[in-house]
Coordinates of C-alpha atoms in Angstrom, one line a residue:
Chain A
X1 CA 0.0 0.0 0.0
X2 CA 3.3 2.6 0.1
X3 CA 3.7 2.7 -3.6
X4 CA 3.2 6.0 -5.0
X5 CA 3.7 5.0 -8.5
X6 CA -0.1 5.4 -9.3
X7 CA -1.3 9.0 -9.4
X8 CA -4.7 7.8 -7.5
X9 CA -6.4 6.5 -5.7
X10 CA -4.6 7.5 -2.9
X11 CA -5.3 6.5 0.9
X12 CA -5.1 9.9 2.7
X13 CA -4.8 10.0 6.5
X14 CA -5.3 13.0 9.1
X15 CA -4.7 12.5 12.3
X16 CA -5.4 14.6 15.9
X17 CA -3.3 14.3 18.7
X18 CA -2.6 16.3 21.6
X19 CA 0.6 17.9 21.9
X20 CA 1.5 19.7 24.7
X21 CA 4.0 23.1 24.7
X22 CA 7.1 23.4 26.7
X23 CA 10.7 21.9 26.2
X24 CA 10.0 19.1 28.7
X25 CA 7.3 17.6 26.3
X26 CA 8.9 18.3 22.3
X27 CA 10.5 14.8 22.6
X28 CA 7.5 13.4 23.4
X29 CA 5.0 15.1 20.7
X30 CA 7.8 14.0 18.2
X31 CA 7.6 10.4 19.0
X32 CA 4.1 10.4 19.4
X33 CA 3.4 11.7 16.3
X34 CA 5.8 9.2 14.7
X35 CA 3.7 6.4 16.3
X36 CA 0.5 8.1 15.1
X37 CA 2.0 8.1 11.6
X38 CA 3.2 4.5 11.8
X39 CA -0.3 3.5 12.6
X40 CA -1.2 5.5 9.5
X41 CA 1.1 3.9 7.4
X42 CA -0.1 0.2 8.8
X43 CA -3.3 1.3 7.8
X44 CA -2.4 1.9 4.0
X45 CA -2.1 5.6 4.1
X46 CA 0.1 7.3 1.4
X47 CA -0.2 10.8 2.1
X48 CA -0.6 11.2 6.2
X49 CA -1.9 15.5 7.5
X50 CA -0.5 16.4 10.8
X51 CA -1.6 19.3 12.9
X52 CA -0.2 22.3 13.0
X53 CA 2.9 23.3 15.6
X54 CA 2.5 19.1 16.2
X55 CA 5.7 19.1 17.5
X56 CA 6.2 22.2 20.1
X57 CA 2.6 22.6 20.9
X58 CA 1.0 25.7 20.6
X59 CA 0.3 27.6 23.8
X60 CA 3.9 29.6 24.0
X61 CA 4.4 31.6 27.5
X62 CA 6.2 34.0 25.7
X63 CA 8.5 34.9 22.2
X64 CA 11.7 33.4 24.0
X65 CA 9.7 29.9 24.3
X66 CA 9.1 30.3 21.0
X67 CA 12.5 30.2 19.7
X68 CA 13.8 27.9 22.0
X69 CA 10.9 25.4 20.4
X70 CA 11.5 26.4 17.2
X71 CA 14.2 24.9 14.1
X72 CA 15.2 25.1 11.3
X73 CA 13.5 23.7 8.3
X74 CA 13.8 21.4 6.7
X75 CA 17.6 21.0 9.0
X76 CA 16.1 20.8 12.3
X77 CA 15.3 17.8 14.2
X78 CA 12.0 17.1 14.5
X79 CA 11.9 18.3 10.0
X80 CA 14.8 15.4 10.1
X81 CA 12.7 12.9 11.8
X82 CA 9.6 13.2 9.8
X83 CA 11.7 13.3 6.5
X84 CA 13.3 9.7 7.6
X85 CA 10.3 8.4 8.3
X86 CA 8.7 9.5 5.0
X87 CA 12.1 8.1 3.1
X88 CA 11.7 4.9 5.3
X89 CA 8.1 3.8 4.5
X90 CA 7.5 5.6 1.0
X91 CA 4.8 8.2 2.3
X92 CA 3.9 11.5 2.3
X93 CA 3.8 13.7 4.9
X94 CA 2.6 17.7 5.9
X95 CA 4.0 18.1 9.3
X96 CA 3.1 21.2 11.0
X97 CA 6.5 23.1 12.6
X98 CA 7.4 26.5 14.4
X99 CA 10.7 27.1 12.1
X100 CA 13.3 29.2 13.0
X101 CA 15.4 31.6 10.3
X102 CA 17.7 33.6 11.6
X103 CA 16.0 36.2 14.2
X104 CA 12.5 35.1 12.6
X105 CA 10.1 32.9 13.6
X106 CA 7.5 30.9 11.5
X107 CA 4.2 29.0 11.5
X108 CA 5.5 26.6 9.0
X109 CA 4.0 23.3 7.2
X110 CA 6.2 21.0 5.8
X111 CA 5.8 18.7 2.9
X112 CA 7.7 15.3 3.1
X113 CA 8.1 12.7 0.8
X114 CA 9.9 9.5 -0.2
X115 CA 12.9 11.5 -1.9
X116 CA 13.2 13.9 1.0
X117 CA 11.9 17.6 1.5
X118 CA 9.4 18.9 -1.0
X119 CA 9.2 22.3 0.1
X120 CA 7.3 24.3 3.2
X121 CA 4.6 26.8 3.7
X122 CA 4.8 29.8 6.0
X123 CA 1.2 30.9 7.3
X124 CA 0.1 33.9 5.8
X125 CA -2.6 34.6 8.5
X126 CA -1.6 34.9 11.7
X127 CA -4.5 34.3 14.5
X128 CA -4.4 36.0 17.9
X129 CA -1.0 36.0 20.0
X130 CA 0.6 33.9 16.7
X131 CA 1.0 37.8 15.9
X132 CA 3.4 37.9 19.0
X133 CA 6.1 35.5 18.2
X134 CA 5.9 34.5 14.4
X135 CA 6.5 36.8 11.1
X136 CA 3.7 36.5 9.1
X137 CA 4.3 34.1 5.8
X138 CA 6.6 35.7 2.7
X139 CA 6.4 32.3 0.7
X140 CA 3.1 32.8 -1.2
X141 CA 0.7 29.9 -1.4
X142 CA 2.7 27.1 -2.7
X143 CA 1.7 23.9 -4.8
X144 CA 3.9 21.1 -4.8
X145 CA 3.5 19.1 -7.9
X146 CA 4.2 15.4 -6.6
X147 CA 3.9 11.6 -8.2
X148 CA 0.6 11.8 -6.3
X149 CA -0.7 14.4 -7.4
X150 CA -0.6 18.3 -6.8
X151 CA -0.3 19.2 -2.9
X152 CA -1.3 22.6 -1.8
X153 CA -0.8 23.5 1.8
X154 CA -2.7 25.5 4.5
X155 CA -2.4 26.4 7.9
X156 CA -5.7 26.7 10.5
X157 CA -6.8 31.2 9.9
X158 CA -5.9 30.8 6.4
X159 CA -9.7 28.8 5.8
X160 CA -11.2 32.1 7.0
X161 CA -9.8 33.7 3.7
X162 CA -11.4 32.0 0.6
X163 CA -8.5 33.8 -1.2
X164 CA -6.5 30.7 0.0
X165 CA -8.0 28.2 -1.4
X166 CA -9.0 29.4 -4.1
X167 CA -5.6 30.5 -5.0
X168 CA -4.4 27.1 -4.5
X169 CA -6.7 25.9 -6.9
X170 CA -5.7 28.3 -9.3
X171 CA -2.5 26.4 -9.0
X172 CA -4.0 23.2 -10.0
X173 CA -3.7 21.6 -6.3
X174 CA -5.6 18.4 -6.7
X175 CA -5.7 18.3 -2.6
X176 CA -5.3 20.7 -0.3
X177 CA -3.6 19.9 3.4
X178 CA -5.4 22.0 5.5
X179 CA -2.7 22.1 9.4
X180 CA -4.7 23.0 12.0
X181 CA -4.9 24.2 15.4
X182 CA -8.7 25.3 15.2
X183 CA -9.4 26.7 19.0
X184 CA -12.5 27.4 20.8
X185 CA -13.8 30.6 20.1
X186 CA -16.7 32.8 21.4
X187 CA -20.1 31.0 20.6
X188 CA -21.6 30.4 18.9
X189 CA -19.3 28.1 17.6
X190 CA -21.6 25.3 16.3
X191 CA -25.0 24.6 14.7
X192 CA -27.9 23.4 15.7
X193 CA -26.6 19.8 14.7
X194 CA -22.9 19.9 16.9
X195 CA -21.1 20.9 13.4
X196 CA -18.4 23.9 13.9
X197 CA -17.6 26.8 11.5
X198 CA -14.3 25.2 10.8
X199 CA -16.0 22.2 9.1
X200 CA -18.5 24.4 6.7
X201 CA -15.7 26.6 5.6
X202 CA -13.6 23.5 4.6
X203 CA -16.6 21.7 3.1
X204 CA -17.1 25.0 1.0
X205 CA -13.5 26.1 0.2
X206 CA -13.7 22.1 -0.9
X207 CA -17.1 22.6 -3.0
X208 CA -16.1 25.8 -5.0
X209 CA -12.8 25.0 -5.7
X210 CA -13.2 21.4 -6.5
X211 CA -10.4 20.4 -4.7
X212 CA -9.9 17.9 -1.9
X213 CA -8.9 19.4 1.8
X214 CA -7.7 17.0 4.3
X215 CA -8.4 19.1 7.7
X216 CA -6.2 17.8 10.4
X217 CA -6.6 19.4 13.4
X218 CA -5.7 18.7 17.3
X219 CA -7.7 18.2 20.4
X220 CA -7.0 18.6 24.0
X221 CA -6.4 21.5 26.3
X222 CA -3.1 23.2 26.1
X223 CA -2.1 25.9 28.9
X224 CA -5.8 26.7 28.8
X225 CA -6.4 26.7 25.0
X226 CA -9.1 24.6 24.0
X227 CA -9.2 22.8 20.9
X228 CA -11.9 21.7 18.5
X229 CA -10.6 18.3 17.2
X230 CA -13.4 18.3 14.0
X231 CA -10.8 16.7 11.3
X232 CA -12.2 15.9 8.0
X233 CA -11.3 14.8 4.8
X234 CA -13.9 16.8 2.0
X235 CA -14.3 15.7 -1.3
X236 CA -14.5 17.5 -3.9
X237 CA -18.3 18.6 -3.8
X238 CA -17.4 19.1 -0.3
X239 CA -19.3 16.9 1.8
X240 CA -17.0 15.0 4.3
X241 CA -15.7 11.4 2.6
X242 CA -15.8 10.2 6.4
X243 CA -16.9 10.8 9.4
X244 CA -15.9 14.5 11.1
X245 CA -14.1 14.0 14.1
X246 CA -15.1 15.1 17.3
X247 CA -13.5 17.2 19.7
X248 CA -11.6 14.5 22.3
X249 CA -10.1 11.5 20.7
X250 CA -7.0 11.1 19.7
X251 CA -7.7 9.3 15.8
X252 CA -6.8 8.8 12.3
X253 CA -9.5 9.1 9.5
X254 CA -8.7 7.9 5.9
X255 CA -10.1 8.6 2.9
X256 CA -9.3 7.1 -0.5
X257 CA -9.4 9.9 -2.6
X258 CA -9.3 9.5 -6.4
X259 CA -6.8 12.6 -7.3
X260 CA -7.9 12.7 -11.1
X261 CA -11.2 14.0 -10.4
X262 CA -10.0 17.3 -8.9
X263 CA -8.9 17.6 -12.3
X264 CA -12.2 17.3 -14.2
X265 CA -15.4 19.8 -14.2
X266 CA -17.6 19.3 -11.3
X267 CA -20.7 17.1 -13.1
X268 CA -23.0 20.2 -12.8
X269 CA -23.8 20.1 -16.3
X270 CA -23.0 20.6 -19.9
X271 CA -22.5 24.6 -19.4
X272 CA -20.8 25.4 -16.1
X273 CA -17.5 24.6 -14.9
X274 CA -16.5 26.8 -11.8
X275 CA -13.0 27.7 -13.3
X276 CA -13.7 29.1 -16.3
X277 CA -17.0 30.7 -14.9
X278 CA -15.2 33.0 -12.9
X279 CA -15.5 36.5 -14.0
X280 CA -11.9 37.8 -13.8
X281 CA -12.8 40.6 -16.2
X282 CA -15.3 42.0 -13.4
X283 CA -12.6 41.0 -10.7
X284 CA -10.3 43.2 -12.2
X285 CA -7.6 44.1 -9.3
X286 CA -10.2 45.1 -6.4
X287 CA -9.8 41.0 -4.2
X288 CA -6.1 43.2 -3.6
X289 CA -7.5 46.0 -2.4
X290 CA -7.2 46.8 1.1
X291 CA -10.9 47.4 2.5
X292 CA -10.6 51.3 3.3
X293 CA -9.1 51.4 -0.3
X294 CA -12.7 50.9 -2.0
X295 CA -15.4 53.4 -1.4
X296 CA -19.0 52.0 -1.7
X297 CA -20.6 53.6 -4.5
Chain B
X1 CA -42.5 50.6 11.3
X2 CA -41.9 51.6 8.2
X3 CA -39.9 54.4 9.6
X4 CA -36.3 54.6 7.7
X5 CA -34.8 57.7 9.5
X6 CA -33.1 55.3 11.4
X7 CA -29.8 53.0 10.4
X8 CA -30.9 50.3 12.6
X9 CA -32.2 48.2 13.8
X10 CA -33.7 47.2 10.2
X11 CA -36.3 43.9 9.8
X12 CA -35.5 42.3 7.0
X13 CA -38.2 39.7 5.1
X14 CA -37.2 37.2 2.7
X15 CA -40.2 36.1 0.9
X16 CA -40.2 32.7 -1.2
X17 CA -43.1 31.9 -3.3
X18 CA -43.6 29.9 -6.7
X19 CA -43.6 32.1 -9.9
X20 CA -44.6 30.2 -13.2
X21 CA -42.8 30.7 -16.3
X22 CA -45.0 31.6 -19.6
X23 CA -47.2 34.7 -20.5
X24 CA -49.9 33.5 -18.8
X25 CA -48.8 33.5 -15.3
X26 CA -46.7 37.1 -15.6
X27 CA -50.0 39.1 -14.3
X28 CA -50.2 36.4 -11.0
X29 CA -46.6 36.5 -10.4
X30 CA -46.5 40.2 -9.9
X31 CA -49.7 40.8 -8.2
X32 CA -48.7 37.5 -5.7
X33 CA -45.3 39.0 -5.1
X34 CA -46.6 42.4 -4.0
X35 CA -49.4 40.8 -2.2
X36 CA -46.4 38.8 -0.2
X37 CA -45.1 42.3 0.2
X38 CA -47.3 43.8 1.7
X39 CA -47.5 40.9 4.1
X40 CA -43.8 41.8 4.9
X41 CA -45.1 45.4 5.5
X42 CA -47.4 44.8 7.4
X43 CA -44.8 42.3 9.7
X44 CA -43.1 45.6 10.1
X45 CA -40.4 45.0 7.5
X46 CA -38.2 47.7 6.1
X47 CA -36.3 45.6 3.5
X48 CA -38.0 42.9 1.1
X49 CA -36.3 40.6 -0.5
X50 CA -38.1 38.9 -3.6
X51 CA -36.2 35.7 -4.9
X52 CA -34.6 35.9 -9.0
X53 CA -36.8 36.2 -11.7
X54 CA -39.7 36.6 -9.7
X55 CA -42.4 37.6 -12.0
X56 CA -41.3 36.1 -15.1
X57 CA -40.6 32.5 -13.8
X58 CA -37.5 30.7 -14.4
X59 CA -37.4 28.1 -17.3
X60 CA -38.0 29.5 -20.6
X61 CA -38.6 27.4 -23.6
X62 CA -36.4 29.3 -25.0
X63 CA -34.5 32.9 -25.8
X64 CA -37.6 34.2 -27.6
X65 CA -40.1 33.7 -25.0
X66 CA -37.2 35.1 -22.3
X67 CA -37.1 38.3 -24.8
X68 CA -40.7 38.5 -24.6
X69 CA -41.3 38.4 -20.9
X70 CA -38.6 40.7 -20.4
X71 CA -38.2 44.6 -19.2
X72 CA -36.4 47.5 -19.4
X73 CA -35.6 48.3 -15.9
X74 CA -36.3 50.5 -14.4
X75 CA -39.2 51.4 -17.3
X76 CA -40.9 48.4 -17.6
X77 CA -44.2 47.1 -15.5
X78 CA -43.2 44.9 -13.3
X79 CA -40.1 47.5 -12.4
X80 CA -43.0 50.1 -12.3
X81 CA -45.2 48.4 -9.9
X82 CA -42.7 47.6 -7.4
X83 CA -41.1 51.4 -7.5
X84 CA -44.7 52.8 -6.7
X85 CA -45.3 49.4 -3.7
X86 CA -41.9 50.5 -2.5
X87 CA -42.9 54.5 -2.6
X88 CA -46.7 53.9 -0.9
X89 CA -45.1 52.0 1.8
X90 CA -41.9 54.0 2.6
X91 CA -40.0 50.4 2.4
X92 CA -36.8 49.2 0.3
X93 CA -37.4 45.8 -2.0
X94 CA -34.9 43.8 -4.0
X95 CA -36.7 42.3 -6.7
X96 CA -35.2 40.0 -9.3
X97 CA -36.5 40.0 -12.9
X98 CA -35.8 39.6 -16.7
X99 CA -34.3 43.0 -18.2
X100 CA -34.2 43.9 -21.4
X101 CA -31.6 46.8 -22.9
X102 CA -31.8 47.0 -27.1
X103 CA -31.3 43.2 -28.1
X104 CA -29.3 41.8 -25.0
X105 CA -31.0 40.6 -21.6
X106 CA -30.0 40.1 -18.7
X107 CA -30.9 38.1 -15.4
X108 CA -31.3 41.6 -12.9
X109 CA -31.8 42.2 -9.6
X110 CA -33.4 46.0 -9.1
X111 CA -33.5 47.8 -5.2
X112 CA -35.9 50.4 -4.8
X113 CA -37.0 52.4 -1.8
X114 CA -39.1 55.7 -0.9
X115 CA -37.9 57.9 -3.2
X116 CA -37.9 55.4 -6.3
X117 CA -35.4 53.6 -7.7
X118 CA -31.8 53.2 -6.9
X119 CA -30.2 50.9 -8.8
X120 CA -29.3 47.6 -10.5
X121 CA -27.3 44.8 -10.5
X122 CA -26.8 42.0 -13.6
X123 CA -26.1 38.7 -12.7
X124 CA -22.5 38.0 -13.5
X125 CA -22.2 34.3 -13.6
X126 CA -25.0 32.7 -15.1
X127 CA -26.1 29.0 -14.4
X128 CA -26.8 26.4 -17.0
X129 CA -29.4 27.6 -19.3
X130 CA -29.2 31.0 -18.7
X131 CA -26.5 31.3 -20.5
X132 CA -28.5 30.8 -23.7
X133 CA -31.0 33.9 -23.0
X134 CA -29.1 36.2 -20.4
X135 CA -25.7 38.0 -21.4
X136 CA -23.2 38.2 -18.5
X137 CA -23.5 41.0 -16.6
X138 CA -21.9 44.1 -17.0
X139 CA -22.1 46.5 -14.1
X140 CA -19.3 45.3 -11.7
X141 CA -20.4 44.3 -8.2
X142 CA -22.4 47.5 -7.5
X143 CA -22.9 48.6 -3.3
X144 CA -25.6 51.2 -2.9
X145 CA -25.6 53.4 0.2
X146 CA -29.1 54.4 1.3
X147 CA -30.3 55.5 4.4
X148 CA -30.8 52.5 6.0
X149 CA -27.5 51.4 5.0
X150 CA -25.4 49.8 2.6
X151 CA -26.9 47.3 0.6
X152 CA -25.0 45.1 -1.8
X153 CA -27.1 43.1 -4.0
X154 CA -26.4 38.9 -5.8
X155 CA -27.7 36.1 -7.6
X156 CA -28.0 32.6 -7.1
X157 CA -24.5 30.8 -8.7
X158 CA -23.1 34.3 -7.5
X159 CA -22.8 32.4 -4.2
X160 CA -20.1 30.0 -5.2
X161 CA -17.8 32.1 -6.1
X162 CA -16.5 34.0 -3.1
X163 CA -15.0 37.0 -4.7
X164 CA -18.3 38.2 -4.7
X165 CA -19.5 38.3 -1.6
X166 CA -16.0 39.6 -0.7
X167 CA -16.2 42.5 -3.1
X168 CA -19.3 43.5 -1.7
X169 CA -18.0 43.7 1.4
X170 CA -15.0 45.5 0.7
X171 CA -17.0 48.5 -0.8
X172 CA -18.2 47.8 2.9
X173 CA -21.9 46.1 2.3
X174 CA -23.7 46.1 5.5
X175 CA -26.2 43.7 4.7
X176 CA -25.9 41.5 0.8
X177 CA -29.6 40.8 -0.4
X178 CA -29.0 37.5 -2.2
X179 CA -31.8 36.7 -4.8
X180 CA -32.3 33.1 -5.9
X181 CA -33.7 30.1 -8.1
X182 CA -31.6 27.9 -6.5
X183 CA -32.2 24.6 -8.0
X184 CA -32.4 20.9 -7.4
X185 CA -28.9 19.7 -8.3
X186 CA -27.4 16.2 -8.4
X187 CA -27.2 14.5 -4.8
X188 CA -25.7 14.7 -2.6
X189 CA -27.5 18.4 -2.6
X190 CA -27.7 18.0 1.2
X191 CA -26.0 17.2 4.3
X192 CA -26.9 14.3 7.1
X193 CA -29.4 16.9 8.9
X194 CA -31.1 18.1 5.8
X195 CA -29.2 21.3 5.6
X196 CA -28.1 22.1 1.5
X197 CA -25.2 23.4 0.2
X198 CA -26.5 26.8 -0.7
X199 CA -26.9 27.2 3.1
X200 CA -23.4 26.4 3.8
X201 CA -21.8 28.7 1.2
X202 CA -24.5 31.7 2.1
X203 CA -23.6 31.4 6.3
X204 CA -19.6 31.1 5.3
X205 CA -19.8 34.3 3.1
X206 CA -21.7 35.8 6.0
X207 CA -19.2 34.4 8.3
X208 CA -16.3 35.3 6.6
X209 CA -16.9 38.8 5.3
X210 CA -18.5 39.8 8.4
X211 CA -22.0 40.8 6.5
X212 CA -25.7 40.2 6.6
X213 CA -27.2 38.3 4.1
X214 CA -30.3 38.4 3.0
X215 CA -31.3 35.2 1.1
X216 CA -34.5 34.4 -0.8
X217 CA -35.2 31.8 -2.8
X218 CA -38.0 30.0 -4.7
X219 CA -40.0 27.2 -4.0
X220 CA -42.1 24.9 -6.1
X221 CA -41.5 23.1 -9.4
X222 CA -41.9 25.5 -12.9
X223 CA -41.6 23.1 -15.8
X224 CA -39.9 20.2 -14.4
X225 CA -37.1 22.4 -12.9
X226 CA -37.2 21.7 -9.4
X227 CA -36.5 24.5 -6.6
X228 CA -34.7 24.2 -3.2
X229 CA -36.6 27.0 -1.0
X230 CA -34.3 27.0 2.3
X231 CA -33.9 31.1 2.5
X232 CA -32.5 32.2 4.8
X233 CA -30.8 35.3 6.4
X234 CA -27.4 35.3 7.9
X235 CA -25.9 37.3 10.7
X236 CA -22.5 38.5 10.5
X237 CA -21.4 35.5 12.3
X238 CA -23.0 33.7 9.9
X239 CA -25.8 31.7 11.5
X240 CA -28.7 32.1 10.6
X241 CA -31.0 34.6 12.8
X242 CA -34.4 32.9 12.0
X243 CA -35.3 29.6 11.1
X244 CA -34.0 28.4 7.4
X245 CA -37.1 27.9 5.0
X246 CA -38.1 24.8 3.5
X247 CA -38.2 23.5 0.2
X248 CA -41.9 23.6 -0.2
X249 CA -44.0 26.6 1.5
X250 CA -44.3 29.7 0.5
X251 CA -43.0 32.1 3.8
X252 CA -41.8 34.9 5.0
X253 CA -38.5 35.3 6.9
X254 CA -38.3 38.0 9.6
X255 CA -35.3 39.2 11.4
X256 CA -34.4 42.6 12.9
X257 CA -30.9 43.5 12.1
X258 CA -28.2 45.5 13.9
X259 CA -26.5 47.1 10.4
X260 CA -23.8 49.2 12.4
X261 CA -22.6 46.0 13.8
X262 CA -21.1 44.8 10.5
X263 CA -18.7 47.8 10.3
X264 CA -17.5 46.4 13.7
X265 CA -14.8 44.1 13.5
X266 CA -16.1 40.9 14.4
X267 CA -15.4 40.3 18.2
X268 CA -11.9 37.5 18.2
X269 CA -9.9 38.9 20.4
X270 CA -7.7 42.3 20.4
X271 CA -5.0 41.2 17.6
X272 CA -7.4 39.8 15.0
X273 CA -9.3 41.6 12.3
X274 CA -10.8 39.9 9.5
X275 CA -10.8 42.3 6.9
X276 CA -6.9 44.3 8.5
X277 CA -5.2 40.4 8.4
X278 CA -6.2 39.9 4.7
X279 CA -2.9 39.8 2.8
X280 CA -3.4 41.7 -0.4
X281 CA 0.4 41.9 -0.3
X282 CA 0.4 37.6 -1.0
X283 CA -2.5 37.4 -3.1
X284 CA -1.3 39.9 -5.4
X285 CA -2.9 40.2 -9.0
X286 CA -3.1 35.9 -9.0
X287 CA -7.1 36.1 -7.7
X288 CA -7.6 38.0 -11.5
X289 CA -5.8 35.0 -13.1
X290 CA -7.2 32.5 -14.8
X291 CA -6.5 29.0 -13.3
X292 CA -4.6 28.3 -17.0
X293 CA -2.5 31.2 -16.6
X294 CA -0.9 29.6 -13.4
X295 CA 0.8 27.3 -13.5
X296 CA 1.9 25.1 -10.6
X297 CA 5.2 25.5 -9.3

């Protein structure tokens, strides 16, 4: 089940864990989410989504624990790890990582495969204190164009701007790998039914971009941060391919996903395709204007 | 009630009924829509919002009978009758309806108030067979300021492509009316609890852009097309602040809505801003592209 010589189906896996922040407990996460992989791996998975910050946690006291968590990437040693592993069983992997450069700090996704480092993502949005120790993200929105297919990369905030995905789609990603530390936030934070924003705006960045997301996120309480758990895998109408997660247990979900079809029309019929819909002649340049720059008429 | 000195609070209906395509019905469909109206009025509501193509019906035989059913706007009848409903009852209605300019047509959505008409919006991505009677639109994503706010105006496969909603809300839309004939699509159109996708995509654009909307659709069946109801209006959260319709009764949604609170930033916490942490910087130009233009990396 490791070969990656067919372009699809593939077996994607996203798992939630909780990892916990401070020094004492990095060797710990690492492992763990080594053993988390393995079981993905045992359970066919080619292309495995960890959370994001699965390493270092993600509840810093302060900048300084920040940098004493964070690495170089792909050099460092948790990057190092993950890579072996993906070399060793012929997988995939996004890893989520706080990278080091220099003075800088990152929120930083990592793509792995059987040949080594593919190439990271920095998060362009940064949520809530994230604005205190990391720099926001100066690599663009990155598509890695693999044997599997086309792998775009996300990171948790970045959902709340459809610009994301949909500029990942633009690319061509066939699947996006959406890295996730989705916290509790004011109510409400879920319908009627128990389902939480989080999972409608991946199930519609999914739908309108006919793309793939596989949503891992974490669970657990960390320093008094709450998190969601809710990881999904959405097709590409959207809707979840399995269960949603809920907010507690530590699991995998897989999804066989069949890559091609990110590639053809949506079946809506013989006159619409959502790409070449788009009305980038109306768009013009105004999605980069800054709000205050655009006066309502 | 039908005070509009005041910014807000505004109550907003969303009336869904059945129009019938064909010559025949055009009389009924107008004189049932304003009766509906007036129902709104006298529910106290300040802003109507009529579903697309409500008096002409939605499935033409073909361009000829959408020419004839068609009206210049804001000359025509139908445009006529609802500018003097609006001006008797000191309200504001968005009303969708066939237009007719010279030899082109186009799928409009009209807003009038007190003092007449104010303006116009032409559907800019056109679904399926529309795209055989209806030119593309041609007047950008319009925002009109009025007294009672800002009022941004969309329709139907608008919805799935989030640079419109966004646009409207950075020309800084307080409330998006969204007129529909959302239609039966192929399954899976809905989730586990009965909730469709147009729901989904109308609460994220909410959500996301921090904006009411407003969202009326049909019901019923007009030759063999087959109509979704569940209208709805959003909060700036993006739940819905009533009850979401059904697909068969003809209704009226109520809900009194706080405009000033979507020029608030939505409450986070102190660092984040949706609209501030957008990164025009990133997205650049590439959101005008089309997806052939660019290519992966």
């Amino acid at each position: 089940m490791s070969s990656v010589s067919a372009i699809s189906p593939v077996r994607v896996a996203v798992v939630q864990f909780d990892p916990q922040c401070g020094l004492e407990h990095r060797s710990f996460n690492l492992s763990h989410s080594l053993h988390l992989a393995q079981r993905a791996v045992a359970g066919g998975a080619q292309l495995i989504v960890l959370p994001e910050l699965a390493n270092t946690g993600y509840a810093y006291r302060n900048r300084e624990e920040a940098f004493a968590l964070a690495e170089a990437v792909p050099d460092g040693p948790s990057a190092q790890a993950w890579i072996e592993f993906a070399r060793e069983h012929k997988v995939y992997l996004a890893a989520g990582l706080a990278e080091r450069d220099g003075h800088k700090l990152y929120d930083c996704a990592m793509l792995v495969g059987p040949d080594g480092f593919i190439g990271k993502y920095r998060k362009a949005h940064l949520w809530n204190l994230e604005k205190l120790w990391f720099s926001p993200g100066d690599l663009g929105f990155p598509v890695f164009e693999t044997p599997i297919g086309r792998i775009g990369l996300m990171i948790c905030w970045d959902v709340w701007f459809p610009e994301v995905p949909r500029l990942l789609s633009l690319q061509g990603a066939d699947i996006i790998c959406s890295l996730n530390n989705w916290v509790w936030t004011p109510p409400p934070l879920f319908d009627e039914t128990g389902k939480c924003m989080a999972s409608y705006l991946t199930i519609t960045a999914a739908h309108v971009n006919n793309t793939f997301i596989a949503a891992a996120n974490r669970i657990g309480t960390d320093r008094g941060d709450r998190f969601l758990g809710c990881s999904l895998i959405a097709g590409t109408n959207g809707w979840p391919l399995s269960e949603v997660a809920g907010a507690e247990e530590e699991t995998i979900l897989y999804a066989d996903v069949d890559l091609v079809s990110a590639r053809s029309a949506p079946i809506w019929n013989s006159l619409n395709d959502l790409p070449r819909d788009r009305r980038v002649d109306l768009y013009g340049s105004m999605l980069g204007y800054d709000r205050h720059a655009a006066l309502p008429r």
